[in-house]
Short mmCIF file of C-alpha atoms in Angstrom, two decimals:
data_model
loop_
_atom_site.label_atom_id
_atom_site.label_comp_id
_atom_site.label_asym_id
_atom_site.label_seq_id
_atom_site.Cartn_x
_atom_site.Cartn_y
_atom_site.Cartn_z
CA UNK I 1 137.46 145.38 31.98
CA UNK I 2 137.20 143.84 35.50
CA UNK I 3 135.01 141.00 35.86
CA UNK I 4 132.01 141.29 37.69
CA UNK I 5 129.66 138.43 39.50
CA UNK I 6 126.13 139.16 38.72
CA UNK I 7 123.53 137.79 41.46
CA UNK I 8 120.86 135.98 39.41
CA UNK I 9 117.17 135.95 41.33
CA UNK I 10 117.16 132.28 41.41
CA UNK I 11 120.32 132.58 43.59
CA UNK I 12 118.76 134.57 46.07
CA UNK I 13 115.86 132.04 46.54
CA UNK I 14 118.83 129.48 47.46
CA UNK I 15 120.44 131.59 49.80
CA UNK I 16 117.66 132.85 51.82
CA UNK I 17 117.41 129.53 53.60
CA UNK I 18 121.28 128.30 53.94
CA UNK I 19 121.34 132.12 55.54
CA UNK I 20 118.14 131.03 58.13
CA UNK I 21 119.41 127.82 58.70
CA UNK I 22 123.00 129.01 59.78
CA UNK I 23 122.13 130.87 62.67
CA UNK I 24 119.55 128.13 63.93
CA UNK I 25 122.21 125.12 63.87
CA UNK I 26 123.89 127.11 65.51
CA UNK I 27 121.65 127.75 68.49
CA UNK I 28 120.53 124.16 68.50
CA UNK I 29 124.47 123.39 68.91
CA UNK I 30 124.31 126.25 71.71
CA UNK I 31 121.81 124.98 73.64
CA UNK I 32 123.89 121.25 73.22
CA UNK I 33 126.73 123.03 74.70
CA UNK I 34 124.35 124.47 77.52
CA UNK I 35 122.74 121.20 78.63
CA UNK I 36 125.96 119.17 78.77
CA UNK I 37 127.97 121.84 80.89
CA UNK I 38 124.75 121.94 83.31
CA UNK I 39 124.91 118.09 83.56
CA UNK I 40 128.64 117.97 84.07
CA UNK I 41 128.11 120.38 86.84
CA UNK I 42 125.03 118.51 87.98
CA UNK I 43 126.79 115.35 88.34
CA UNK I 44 129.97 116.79 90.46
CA UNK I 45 127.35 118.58 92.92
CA UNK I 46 126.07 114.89 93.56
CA UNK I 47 129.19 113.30 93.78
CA UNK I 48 129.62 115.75 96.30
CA UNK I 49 126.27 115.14 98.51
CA UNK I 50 124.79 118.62 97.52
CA UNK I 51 121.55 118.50 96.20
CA UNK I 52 120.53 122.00 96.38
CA UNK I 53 123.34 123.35 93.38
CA UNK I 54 122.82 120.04 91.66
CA UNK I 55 118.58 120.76 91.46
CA UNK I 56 120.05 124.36 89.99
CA UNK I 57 122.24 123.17 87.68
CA UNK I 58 120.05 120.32 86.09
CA UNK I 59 117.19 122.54 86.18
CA UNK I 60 119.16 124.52 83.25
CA UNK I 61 120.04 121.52 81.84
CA UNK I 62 116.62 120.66 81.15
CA UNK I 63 115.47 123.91 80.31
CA UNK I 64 118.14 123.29 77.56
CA UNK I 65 117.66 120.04 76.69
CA UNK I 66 113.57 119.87 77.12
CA UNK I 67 113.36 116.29 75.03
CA UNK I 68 116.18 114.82 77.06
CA UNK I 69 114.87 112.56 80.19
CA UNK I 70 118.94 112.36 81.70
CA UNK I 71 118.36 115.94 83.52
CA UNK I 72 115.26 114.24 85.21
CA UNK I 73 116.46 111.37 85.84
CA UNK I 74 119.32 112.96 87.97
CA UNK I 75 116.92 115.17 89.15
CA UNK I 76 115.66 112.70 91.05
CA UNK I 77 118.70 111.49 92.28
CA UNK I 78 119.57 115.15 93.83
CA UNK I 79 115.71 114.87 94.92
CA UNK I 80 116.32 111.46 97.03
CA UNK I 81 119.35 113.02 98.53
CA UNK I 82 117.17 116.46 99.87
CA UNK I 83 114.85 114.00 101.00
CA UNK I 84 112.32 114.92 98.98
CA UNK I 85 110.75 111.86 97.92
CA UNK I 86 107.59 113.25 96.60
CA UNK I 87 109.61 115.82 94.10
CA UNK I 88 111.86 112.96 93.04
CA UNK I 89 108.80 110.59 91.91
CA UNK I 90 107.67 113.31 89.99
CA UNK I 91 110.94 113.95 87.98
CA UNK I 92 111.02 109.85 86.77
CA UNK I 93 107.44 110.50 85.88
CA UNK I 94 108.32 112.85 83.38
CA UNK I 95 111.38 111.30 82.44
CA UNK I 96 109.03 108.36 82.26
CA UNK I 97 106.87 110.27 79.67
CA UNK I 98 109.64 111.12 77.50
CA UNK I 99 111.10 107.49 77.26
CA UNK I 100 108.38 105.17 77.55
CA UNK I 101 108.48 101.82 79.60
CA UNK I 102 111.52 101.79 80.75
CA UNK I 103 111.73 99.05 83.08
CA UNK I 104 114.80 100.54 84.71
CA UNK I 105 113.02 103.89 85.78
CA UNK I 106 110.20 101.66 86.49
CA UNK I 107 112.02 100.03 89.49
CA UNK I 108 113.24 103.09 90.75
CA UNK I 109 109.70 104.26 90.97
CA UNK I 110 108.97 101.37 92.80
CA UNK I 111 111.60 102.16 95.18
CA UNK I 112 110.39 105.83 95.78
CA UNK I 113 107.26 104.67 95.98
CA UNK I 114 108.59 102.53 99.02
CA UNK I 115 110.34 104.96 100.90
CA UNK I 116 107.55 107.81 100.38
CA UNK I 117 104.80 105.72 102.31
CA UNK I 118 103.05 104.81 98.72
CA UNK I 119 102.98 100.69 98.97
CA UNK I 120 100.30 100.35 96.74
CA UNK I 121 101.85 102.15 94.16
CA UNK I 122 104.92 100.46 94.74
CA UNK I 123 102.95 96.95 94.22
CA UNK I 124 100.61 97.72 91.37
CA UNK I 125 104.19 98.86 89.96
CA UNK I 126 106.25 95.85 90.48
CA UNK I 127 103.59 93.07 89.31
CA UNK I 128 103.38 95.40 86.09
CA UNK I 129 107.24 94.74 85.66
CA UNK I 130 106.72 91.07 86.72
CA UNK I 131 103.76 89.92 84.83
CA UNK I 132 105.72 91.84 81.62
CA UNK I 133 109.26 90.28 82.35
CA UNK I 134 110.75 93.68 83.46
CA UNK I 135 111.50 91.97 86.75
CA UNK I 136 115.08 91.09 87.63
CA UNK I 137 114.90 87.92 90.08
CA UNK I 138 116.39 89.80 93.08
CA UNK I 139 113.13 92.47 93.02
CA UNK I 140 110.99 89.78 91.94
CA UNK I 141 112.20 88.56 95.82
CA UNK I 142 111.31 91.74 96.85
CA UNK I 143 108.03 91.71 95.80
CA UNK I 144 107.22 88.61 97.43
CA UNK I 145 108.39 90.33 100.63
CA UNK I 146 106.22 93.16 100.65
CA UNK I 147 102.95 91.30 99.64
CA UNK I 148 103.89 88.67 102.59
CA UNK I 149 104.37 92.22 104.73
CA UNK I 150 100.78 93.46 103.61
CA UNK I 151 99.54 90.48 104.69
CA UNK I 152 99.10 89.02 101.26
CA UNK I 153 100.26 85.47 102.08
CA UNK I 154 99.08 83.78 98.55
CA UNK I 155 99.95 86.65 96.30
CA UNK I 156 103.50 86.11 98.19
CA UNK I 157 103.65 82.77 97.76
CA UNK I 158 102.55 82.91 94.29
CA UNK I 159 104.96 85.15 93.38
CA UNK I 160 107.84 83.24 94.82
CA UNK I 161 106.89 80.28 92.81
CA UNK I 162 107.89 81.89 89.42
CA UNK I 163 111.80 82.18 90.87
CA UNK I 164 111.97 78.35 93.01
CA UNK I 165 110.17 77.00 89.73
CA UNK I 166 113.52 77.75 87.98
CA UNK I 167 115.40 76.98 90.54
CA UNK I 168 114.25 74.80 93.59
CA UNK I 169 117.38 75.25 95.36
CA UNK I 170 117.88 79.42 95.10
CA UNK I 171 119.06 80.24 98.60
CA UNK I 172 117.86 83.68 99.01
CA UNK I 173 114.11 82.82 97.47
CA UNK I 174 114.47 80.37 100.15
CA UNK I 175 115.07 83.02 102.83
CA UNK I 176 112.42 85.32 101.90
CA UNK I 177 109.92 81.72 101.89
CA UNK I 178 111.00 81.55 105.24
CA UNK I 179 110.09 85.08 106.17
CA UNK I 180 106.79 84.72 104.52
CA UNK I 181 106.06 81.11 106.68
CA UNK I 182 107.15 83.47 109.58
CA UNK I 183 104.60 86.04 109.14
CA UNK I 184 101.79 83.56 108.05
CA UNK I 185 102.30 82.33 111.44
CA UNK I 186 104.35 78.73 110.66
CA UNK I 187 107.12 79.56 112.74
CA UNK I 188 108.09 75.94 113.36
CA UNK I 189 108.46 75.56 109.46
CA UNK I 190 110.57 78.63 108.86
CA UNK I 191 112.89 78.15 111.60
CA UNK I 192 113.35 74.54 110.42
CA UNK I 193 113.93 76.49 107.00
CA UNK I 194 116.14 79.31 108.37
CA UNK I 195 118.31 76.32 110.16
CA UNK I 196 118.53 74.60 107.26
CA UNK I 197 119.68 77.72 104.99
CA UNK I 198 122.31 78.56 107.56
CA UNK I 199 123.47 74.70 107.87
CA UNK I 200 124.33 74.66 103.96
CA UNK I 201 125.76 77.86 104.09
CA UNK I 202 126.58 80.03 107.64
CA UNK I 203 127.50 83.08 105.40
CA UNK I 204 124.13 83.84 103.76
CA UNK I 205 123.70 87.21 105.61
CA UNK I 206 119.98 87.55 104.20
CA UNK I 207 118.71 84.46 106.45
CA UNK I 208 121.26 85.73 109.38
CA UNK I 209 119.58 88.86 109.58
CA UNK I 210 115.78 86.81 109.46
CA UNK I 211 116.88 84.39 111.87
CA UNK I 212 118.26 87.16 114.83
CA UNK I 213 115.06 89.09 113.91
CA UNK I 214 113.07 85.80 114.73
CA UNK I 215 115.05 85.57 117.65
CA UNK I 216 115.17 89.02 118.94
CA UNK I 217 111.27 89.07 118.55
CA UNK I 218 110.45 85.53 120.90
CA UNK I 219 112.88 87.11 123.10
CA UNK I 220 116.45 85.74 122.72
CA UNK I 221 118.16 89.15 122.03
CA UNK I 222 121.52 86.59 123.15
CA UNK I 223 120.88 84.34 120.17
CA UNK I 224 120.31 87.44 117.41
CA UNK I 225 123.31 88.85 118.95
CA UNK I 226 125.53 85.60 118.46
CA UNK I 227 123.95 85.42 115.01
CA UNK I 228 124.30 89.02 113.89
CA UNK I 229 128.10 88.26 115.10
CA UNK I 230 128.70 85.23 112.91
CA UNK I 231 128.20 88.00 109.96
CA UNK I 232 131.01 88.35 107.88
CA UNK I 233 132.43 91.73 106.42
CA UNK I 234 132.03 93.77 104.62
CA UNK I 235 127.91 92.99 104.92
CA UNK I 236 128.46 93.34 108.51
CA UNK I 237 129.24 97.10 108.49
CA UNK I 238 125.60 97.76 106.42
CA UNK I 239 123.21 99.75 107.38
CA UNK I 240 120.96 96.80 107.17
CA UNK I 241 123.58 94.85 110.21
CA UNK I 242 124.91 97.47 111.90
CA UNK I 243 121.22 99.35 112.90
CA UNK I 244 120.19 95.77 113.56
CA UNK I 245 122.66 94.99 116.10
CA UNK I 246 122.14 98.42 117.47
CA UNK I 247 118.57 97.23 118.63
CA UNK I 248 119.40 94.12 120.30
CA UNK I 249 121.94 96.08 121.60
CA UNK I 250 119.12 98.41 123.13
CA UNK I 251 117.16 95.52 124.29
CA UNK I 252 120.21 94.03 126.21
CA UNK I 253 120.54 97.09 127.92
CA UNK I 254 124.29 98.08 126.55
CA UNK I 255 123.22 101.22 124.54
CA UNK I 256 126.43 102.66 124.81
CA UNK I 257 127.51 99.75 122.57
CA UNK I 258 125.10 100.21 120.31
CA UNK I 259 125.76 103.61 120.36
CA UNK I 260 129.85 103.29 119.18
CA UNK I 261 128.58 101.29 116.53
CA UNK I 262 126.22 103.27 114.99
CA UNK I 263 129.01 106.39 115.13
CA UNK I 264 131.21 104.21 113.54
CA UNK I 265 128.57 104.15 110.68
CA UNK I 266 127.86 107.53 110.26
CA UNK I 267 131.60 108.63 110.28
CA UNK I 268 131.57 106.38 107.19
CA UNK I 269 128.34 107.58 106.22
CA UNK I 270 127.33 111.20 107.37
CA UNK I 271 124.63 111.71 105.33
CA UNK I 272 122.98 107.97 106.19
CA UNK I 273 119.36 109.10 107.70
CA UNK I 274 118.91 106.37 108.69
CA UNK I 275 121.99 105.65 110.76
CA UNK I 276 121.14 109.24 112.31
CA UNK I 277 117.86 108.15 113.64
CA UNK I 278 119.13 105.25 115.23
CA UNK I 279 122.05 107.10 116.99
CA UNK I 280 119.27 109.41 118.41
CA UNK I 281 118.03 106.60 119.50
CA UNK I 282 120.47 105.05 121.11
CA UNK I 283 121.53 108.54 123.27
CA UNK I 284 117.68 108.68 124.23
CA UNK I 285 117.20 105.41 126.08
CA UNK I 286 120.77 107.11 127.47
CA UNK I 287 118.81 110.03 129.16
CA UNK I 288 120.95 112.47 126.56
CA UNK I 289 117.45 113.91 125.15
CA UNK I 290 119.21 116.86 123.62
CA UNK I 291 121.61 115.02 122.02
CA UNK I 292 118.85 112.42 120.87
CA UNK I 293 116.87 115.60 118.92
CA UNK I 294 119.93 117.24 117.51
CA UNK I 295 120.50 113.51 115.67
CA UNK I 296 116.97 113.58 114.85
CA UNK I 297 116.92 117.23 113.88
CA UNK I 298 119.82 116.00 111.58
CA UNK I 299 117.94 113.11 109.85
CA UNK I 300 114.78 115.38 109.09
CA UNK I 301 116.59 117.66 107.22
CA UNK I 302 118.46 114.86 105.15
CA UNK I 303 114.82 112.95 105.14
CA UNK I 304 111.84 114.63 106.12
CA UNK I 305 109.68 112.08 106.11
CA UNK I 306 112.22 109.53 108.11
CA UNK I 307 109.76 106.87 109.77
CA UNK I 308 112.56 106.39 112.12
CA UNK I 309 113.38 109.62 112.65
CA UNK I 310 109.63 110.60 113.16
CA UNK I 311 108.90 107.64 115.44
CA UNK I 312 112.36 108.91 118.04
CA UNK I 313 110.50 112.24 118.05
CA UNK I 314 107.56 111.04 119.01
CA UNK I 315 109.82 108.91 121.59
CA UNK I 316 111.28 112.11 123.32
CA UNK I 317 107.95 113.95 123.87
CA UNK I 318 106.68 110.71 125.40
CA UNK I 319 109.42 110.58 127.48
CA UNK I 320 108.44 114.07 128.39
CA UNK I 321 104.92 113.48 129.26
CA UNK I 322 103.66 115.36 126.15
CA UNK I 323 101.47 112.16 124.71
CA UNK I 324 99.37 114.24 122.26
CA UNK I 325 102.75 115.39 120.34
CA UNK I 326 103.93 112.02 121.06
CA UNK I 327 100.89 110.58 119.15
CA UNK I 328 100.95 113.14 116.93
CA UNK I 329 104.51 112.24 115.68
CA UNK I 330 104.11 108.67 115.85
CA UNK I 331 100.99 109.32 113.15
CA UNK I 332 103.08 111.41 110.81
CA UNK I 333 105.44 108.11 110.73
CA UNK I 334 103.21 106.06 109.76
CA UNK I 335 101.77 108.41 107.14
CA UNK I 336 104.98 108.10 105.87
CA UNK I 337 105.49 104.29 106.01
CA UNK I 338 102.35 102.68 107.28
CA UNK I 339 104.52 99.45 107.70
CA UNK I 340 106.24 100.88 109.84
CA UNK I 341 105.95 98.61 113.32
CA UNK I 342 107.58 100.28 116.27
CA UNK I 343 105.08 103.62 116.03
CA UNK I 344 102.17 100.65 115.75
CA UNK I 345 103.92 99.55 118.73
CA UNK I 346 104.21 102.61 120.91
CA UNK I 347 100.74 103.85 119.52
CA UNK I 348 99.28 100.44 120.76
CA UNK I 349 100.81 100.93 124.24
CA UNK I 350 99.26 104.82 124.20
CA UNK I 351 95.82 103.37 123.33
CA UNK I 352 95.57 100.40 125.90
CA UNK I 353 97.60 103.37 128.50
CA UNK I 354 93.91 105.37 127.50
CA UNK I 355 91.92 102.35 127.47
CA UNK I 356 91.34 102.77 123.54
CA UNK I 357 91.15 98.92 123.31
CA UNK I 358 89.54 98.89 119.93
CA UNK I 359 92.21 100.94 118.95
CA UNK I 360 95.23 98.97 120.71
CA UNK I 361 93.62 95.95 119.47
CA UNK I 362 93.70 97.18 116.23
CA UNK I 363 97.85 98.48 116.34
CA UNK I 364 98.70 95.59 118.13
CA UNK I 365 97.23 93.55 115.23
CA UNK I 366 99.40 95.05 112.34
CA UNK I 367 102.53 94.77 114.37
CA UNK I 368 101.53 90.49 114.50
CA UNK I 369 101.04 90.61 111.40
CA UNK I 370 104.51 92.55 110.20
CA UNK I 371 106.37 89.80 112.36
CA UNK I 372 107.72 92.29 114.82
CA UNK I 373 105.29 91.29 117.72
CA UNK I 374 106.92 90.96 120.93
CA UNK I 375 105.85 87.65 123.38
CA UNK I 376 104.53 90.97 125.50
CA UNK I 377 102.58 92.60 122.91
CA UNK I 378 101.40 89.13 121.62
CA UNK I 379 99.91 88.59 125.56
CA UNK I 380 98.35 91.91 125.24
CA UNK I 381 96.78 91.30 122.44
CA UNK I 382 95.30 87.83 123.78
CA UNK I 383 94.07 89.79 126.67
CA UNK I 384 92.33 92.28 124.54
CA UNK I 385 90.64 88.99 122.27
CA UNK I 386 89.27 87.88 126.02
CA UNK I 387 87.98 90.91 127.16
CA UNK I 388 85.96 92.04 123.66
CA UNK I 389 85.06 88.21 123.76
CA UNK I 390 86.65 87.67 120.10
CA UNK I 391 89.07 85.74 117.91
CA UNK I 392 89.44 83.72 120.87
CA UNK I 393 91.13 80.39 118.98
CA UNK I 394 93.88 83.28 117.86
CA UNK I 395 94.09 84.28 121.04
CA UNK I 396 94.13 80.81 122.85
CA UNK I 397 97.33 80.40 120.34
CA UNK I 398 99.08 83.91 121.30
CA UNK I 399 98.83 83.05 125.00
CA UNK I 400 100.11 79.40 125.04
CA UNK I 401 102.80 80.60 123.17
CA UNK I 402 103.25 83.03 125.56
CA UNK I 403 103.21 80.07 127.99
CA UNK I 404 105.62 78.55 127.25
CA UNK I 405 108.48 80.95 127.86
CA UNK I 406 106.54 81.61 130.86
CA UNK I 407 104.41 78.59 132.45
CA UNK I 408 104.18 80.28 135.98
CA UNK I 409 103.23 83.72 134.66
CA UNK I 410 99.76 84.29 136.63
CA UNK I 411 98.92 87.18 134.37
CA UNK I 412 99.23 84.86 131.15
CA UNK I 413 97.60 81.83 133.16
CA UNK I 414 94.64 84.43 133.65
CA UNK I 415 94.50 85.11 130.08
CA UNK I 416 94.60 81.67 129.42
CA UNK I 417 91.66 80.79 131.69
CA UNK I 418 90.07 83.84 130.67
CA UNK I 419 89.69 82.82 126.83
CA UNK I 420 89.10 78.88 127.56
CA UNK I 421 85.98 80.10 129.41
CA UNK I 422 84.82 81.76 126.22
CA UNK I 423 84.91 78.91 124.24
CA UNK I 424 82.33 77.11 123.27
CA UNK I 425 81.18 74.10 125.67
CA UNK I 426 80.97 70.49 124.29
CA UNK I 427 77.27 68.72 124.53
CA UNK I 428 76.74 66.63 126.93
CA UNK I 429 75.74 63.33 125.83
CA UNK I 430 73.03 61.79 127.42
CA UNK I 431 73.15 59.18 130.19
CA UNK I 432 71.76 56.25 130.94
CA UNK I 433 69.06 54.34 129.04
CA UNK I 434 68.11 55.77 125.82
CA UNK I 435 64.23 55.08 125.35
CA UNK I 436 62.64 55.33 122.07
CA UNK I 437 59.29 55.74 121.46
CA UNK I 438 57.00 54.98 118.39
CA UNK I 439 53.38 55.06 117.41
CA UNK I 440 51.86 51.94 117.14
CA UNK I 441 51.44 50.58 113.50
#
């Protein structure tokens, strides 16, 4: 007699749930499968500059892996490479939610922040990481910059004091002290301090690039140019050097130098926005406007919210007598980085061209206090402090600074008289004999 296996009820109850449980390992192990072939495939679309088939691909992955905060957080790398800023802050905020305070997704906010026009953001964010000890030393630096760039002098110097406290001697906290004693207005201190930096040690390219800014800006493009030269590779092929030298380049009047440098970067760098704006640049002041918007054209579509890019638009319709678009363009540029000082510059010329001089006054004011005034735009602005019969002291400063690049300069001597008039006259002091009378006792 054959033996049979008998199925006892118990059994069944046992089996029931090893049967379930079979089939849903195995679509947890699916959907594994799923996420990690999307990422590989997300990752090799980067590598490769294309953000549209990467934003596919890690789409799926997160669809797969909906706990996971990797797909976002190369989601927003694909993101910052469409030049979609706004999409890309977004995709760490959720991978933000799913991992907590991370201090590393933190920064990057920060960063977007930055770039997307948000400086607020960007600042709240940083202290956050600062006053928590998420703060590496370099952004820490950073920081300091863009509080001394919003005009927030103590917070700035406050800040720095937390990385010289440790070390008195830190070179680069040193450079960005000299920045912030540059836009405070101390310019006798920080070139004493950019000198110094650059005596101890002639290859720190951060005070390099501060010092032929300083230069560039008081009007010795020579003296940035022989200091941007002294820069030693491979900083000085940077976006940071190269664009630099491109715009005392432009101010020297030898664009088609600046010009065969800036190809040279984006041949190395073809999807550098930044570069691309510059190079439009550079083939504007040329007279090659078409040229100039197919770069810009270019740049948009990498970055559509490109300050630089915006502010050469706004350039070429100038140039073409169209000064609403011009205006126009110069606005959306600063929507998208309000610190941004050459469309405060051109937008300052446009009002005082309209005889908006509230409104000059105003522009002309936030490009001071960036650090990017020119001696021209600092006369202007003295001008504008005499005729609204204001801030004359500030002004009496501007223009005998002015001065003294230019003593015989009868437009800045008329300034000069202009605002000594308004201030305020000394009493006279009584001469001859001084009687005093009294009541009799």
């Amino acid at each position: 007699m054959p033996w049979h296996f008998s199925i006892r009820p118990w059994t069944l109850a046992l089996l029931l749930p090893l049967a379930c449980k079979e089939p849903e390992a195995a679509a947890v192990q699916n959907r594994a499968q799923q996420a990690q072939a999307a990422l590989s495939e997300g990752r090799a679309h980067l590598s490769n500059n294309e953000p549209g088939p990467a934003l596919a691909a890690l789409r799926k992955a997160a669809t797969a892996a909906p706990d996971s905060a990797e797909p976002l957080l190369l989601m927003a790398q694909a993101h910052r490479l469409a030049g979609n800023e706004g999409a890309a802050i977004l995709a760490l905020k959720q991978a933000k939610s799913l991992v907590g305070e991370d201090p590393a997704i933190q920064r990057e906010l920060a960063e977007l922040y930055l770039q997307d026009g948000h400086t607020q953001d960007a600042l709240a964010t940083l202290i956050h990481l600062r006053d928590t000890g998420g703060l590496p030393d370099a952004d820490v630096l950073k920081l300091a910059r863009i509080q001394a760039r919003e005009g927030q002098i103590d917070a700035a110097f406050k800040t720095l004091e937390a990385v010289l406290r440790e070390n008195p001697d830190d070179a680069e906290a040193k450079a960005v002290e000299a920045e912030v004693l540059l836009l405070k207005g101390d310019e006798l201190l920080a070139a004493n301090l950019m000198d110094r930096l650059l005596q101890q040690d002639p290859e720190q390219t951060s005070a390099r690039l501060l010092r032929a800014r300083y230069f560039l800006n008081n009007g010795f493009p020579e003296m940035a140019e022989a200091d941007l030269g002294a820069v030693q590779a491979p900083e000085s092929a940077t976006t940071d050097v190269v664009t630099l030298r491109a715009r005392v380049l432009l101010v020297l009047e030898r664009p088609a130098e600046a010009e065969a440098a800036l190809k040279k970067l984006v041949d190395a760098e073809p999807n550098n926005a930044e570069a691309l704006a510059w190079l439009a640049e550079a083939m504007l002041v040329q007279g090659r406007r078409a040229d100039a918007q197919a770069q810009v054209d270019k740049a948009l579509q990498l970055r559509p919210r490109l300050a630089r890019a915006l502010y050469v638009r706004g350039r070429t319709q100038e140039e073409q007598g169209d000064r609403r678009g011009a205006e126009e363009s110069y606005s959306f540029a600063l929507g998208a980085n309000p610190r941004f000082a050459p469309a405060h510059s051109r937008m300052g010329q446009l009002h005082l061209k309209a005889e908006r001089k509230v409104e000059a006054l105003a522009s002309l004011e936030r490009v001071l206090t960036l650090g990017e005034a020119s001696l021209e735009e600092k006369a202007q602005l003295a001008n504008l402090y005499a005729t609204l019969q204001m801030k004359v002291p500030q002004g009496l400063k501007l223009i005998d600074e002015a001065l003294k690049r230019s003593p015989d300069n009868e437009e800045y001597l008329r300034i000069q008289k202009a605002l000594t008039a308004l201030m305020p006259k000394p009493k006279k002091r009584p001469t001859g004999p001084v009687i005093i009378r009294g009541g009799r006792r």
